[in-house]
mmCIF file of C-alpha atoms in Angstrom:
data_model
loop_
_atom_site.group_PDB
_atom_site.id
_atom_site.type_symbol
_atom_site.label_atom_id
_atom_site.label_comp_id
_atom_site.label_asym_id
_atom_site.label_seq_id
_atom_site.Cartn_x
_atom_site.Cartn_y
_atom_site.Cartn_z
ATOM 1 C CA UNK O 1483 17.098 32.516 31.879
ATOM 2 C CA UNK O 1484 17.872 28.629 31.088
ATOM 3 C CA UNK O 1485 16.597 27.453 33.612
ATOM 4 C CA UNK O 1486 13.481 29.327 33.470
ATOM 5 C CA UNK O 1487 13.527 27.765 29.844
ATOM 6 C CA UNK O 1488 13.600 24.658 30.787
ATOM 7 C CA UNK O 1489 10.422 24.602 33.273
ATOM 8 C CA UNK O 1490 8.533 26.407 30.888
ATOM 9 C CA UNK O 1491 8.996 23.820 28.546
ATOM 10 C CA UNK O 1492 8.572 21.065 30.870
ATOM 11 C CA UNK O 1493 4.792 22.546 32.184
ATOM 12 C CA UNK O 1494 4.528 22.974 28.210
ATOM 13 C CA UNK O 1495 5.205 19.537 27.552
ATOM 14 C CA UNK O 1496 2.715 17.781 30.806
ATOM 15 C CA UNK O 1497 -0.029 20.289 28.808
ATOM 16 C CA UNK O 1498 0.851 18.660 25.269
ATOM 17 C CA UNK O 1499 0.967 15.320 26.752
ATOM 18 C CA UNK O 1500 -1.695 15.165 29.463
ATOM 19 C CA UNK O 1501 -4.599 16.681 28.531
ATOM 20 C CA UNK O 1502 -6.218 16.100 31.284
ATOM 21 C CA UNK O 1503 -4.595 17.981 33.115
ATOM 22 C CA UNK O 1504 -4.908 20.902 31.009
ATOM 23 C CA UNK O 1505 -7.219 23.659 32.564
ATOM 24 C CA UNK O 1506 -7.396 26.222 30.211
ATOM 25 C CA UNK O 1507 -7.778 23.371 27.381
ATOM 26 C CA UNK O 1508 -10.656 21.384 29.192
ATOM 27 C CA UNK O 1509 -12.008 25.098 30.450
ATOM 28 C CA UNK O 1510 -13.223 25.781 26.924
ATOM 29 C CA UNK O 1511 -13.364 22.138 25.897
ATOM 30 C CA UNK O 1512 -15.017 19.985 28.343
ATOM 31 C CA UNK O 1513 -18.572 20.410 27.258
ATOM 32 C CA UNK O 1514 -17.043 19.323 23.372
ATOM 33 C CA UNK O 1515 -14.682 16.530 25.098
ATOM 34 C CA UNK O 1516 -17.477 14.841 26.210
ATOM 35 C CA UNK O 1517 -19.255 15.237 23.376
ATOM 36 C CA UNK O 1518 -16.852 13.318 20.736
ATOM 37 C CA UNK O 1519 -14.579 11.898 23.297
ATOM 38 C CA UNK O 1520 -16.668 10.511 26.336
ATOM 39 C CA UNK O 1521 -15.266 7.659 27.942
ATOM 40 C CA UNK O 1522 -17.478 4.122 27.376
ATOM 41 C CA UNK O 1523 -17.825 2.914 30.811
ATOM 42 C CA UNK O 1524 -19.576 6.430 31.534
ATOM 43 C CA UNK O 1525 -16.662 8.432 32.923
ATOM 44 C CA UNK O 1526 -16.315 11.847 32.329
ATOM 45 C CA UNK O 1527 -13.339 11.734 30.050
ATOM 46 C CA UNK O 1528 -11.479 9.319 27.992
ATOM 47 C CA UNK O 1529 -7.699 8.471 29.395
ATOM 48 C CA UNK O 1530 -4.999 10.865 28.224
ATOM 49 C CA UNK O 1531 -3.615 8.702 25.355
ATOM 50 C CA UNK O 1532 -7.047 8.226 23.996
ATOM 51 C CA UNK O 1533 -8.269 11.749 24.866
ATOM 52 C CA UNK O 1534 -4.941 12.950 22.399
ATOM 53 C CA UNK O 1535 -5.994 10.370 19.832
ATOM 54 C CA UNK O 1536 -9.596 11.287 19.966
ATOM 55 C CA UNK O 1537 -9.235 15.264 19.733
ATOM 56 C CA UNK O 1538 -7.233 14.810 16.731
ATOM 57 C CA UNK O 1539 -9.443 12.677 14.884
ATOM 58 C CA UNK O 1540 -12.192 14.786 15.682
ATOM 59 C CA UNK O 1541 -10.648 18.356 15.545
ATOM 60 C CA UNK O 1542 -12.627 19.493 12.819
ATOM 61 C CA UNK O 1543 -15.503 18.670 14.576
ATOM 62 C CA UNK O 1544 -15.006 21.545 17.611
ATOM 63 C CA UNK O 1545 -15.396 25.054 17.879
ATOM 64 C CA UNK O 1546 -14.749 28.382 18.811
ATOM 65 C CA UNK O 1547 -12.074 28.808 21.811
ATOM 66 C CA UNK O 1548 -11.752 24.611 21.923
ATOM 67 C CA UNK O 1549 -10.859 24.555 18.384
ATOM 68 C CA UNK O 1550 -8.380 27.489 19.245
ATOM 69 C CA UNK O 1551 -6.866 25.316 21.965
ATOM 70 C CA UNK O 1552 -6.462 22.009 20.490
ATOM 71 C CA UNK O 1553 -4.951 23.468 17.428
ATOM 72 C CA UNK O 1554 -2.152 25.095 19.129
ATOM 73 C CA UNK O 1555 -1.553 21.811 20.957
ATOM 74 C CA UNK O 1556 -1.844 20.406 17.527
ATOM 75 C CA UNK O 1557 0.806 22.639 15.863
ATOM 76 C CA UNK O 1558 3.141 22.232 19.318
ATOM 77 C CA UNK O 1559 2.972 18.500 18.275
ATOM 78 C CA UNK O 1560 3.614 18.967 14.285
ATOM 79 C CA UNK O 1561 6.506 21.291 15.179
ATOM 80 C CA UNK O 1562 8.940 19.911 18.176
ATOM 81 C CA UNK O 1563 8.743 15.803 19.427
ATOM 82 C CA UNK O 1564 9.314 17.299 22.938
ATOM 83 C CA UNK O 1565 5.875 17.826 22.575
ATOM 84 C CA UNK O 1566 4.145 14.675 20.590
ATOM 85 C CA UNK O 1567 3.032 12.221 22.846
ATOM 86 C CA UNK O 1568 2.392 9.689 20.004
ATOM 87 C CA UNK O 1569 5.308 9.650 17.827
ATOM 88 C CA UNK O 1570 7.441 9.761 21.113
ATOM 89 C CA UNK O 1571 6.200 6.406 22.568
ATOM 90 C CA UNK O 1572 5.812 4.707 18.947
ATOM 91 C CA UNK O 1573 9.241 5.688 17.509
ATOM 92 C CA UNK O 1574 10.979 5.561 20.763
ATOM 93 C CA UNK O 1575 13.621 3.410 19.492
ATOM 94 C CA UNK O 1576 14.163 5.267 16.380
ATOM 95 C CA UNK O 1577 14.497 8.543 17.984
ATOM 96 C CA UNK O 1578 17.048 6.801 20.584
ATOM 97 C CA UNK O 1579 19.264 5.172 17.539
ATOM 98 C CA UNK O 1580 19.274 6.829 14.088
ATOM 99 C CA UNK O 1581 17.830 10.533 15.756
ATOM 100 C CA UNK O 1582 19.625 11.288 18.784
ATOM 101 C CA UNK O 1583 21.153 14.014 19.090
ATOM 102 C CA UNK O 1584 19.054 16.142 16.158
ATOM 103 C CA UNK O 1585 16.978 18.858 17.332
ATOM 104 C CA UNK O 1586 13.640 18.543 19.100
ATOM 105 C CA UNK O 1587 12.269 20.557 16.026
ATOM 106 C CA UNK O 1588 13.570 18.385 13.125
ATOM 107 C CA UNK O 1589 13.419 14.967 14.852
ATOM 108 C CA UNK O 1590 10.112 14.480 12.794
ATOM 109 C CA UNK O 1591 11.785 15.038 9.646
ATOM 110 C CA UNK O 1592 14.448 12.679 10.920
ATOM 111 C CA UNK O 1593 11.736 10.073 11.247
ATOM 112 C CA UNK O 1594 10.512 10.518 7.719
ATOM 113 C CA UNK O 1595 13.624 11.294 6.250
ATOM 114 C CA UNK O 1596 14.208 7.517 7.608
ATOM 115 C CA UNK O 1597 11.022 6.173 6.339
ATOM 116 C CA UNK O 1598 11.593 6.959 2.857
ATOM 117 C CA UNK O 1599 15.210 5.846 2.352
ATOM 118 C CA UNK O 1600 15.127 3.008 5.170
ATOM 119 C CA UNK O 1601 11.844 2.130 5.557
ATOM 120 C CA UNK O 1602 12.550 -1.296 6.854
ATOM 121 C CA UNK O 1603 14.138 0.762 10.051
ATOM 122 C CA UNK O 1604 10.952 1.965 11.191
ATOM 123 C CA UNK O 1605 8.879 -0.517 13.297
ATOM 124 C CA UNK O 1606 5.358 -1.456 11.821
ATOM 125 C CA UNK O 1607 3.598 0.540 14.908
ATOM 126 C CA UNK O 1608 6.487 4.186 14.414
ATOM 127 C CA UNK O 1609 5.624 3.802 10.835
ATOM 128 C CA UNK O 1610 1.994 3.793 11.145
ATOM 129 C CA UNK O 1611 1.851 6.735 13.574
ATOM 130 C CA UNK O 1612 4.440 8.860 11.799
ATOM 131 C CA UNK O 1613 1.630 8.286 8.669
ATOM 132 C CA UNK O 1614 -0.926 9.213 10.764
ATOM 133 C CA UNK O 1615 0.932 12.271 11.602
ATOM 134 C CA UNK O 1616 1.931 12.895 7.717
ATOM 135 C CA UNK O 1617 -1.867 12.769 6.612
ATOM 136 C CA UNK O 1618 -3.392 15.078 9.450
ATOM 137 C CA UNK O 1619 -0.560 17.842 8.753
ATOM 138 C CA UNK O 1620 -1.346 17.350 4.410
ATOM 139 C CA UNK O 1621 -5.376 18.161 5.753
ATOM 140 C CA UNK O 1622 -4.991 21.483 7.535
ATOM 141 C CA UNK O 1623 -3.268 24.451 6.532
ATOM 142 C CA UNK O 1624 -2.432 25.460 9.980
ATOM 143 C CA UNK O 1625 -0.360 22.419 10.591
ATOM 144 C CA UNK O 1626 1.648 23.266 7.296
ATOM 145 C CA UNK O 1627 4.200 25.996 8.117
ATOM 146 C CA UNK O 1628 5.158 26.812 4.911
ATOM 147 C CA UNK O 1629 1.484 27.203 2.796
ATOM 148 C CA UNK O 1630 0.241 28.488 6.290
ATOM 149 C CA UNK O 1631 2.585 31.514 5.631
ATOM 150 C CA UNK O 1632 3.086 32.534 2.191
ATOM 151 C CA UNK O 1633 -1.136 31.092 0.978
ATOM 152 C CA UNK O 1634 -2.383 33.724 3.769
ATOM 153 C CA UNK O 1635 -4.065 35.970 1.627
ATOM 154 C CA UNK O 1636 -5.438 33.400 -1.142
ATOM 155 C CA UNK O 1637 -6.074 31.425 1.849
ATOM 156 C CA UNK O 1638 -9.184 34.518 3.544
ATOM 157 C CA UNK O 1639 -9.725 35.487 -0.482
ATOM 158 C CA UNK O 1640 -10.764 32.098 -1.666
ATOM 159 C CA UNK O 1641 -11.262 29.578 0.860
ATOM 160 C CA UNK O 1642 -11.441 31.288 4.012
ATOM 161 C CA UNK O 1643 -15.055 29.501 4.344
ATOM 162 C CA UNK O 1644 -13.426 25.858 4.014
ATOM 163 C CA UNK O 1645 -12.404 26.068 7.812
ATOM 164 C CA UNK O 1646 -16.022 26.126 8.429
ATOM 165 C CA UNK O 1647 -16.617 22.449 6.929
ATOM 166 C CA UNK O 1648 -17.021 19.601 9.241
ATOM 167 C CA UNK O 1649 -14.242 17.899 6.878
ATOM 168 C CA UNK O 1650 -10.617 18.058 8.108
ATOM 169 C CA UNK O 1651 -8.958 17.993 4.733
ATOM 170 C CA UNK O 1652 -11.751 20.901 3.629
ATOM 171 C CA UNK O 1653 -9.177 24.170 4.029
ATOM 172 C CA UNK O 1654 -6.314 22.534 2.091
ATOM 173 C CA UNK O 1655 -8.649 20.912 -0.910
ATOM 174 C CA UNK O 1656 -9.594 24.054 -1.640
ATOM 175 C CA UNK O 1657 -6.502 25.644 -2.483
ATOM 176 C CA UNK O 1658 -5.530 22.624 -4.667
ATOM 177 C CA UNK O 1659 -8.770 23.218 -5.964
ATOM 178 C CA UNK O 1660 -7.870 26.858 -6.218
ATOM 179 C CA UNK O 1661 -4.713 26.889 -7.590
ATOM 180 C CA UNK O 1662 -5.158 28.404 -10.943
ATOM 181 C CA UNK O 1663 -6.458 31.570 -9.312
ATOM 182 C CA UNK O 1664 -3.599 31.960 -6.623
ATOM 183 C CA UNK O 1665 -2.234 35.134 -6.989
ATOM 184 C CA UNK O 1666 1.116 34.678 -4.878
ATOM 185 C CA UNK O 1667 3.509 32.657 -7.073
ATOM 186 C CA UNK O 1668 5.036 30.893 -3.741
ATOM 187 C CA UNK O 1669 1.962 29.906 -2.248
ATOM 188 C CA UNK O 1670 1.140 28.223 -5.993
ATOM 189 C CA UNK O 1671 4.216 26.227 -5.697
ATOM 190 C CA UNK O 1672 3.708 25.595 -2.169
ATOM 191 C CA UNK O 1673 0.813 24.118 -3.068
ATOM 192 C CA UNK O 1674 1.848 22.110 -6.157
ATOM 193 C CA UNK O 1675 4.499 21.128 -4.255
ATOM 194 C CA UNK O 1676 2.241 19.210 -1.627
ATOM 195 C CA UNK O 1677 0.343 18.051 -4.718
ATOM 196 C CA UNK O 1678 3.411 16.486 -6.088
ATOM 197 C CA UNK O 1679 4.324 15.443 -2.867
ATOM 198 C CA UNK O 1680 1.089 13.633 -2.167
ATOM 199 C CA UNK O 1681 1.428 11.474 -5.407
ATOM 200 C CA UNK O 1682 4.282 10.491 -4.310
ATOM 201 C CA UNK O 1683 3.486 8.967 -1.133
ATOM 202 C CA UNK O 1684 0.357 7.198 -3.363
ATOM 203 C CA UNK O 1685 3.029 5.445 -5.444
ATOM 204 C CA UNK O 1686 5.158 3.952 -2.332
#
């Protein structure tokens, strides 16, 4: 059973990290890829690095069964490093010295955790990823585990229609925009939570 673990998170990981190589992703994405993410000499695709940069700048810009696929690659990325590409390779020093040894699932917290108390720690280019990271989780509510799970009703009640904008912060804006008419009294603190949260990273 381990080991059986451990290749299925290894083929996991080559999917997260090369998407290229992903069939079932570029199966329902390639038409889309090309689209947003065509490579400028004329080549079908971009490189993988780009291609991971590019679908998540442009995520809310796909649809259907892509936008399916490159969100779960999105939220395998938000929730274990094993599986971030990015943050890996920029914050590979960090990770080796001040997170080793924490879980693949909370080495991200690590990182931030680190940012705020020792920001001079974090290298200019780990910094600016891990920020890049922070703002395209605070723009989706699927990336957000905790308002994904307890705004799910006020979420399809009041701005179910949101995740239909060509805007990536669209879904999340509207329940801050919402928030007086939330009816669950967790997913109103989730929310003013992020709110608060969010005004604090304005003030650093």
């Amino acid at each position: 059973e381990g080991a059986c673990r451990v290749k299925v998170r290894s083929s996991l990981r080559v999917l997260a990290y090369f998407p290229t190589a992903n069939s079932p992703l570029l199966a329902e994405c390639r038409d889309q890829f090309t689209a947003y993410c065509g490579a400028p000499d004329g080549v079908d695709l971009m490189e993988d690095d780009a291609l991971l940069r590019c679908l998540r700048e442009h995520r809310a810009l796909f649809t259907g069964g892509c936008r399916a696929k490159v969100m779960s690659i999105e939220r395998m990325a938000h929730n274990e490093m094993d599986f971030n590409a990015e943050v890996s390779e920029a914050c590979a020093v960090e990770l080796r010295t001040q997170c080793r040894g924490v879980d693949s699932r909370q080495q991200l917290s690590c990182l931030e955790r680190m940012g705020e108390v020792r920001a001079a720690k974090l290298a200019p280019t780990c910094s600016r990823v891990l920020q890049g990271f922070k703002e395209r989780a605070a723009q989706s509510v699927e990336l957000m585990g905790k308002v994904s799970s307890v705004c799910r009703e006020d979420y399809e009640l009041l701005c179910a229609s949101a995740s239909a904008l060509q805007h990536p912060g669209a879904s999340i804006q509207c329940l801050k925009d919402s928030r007086g008419q939330l009816r669950s009294k967790d997913c109103k603190a989730a929310v003013l939570g992020l709110m608060a949260g969010a005004s604090r990273d304005s003030r650093v």
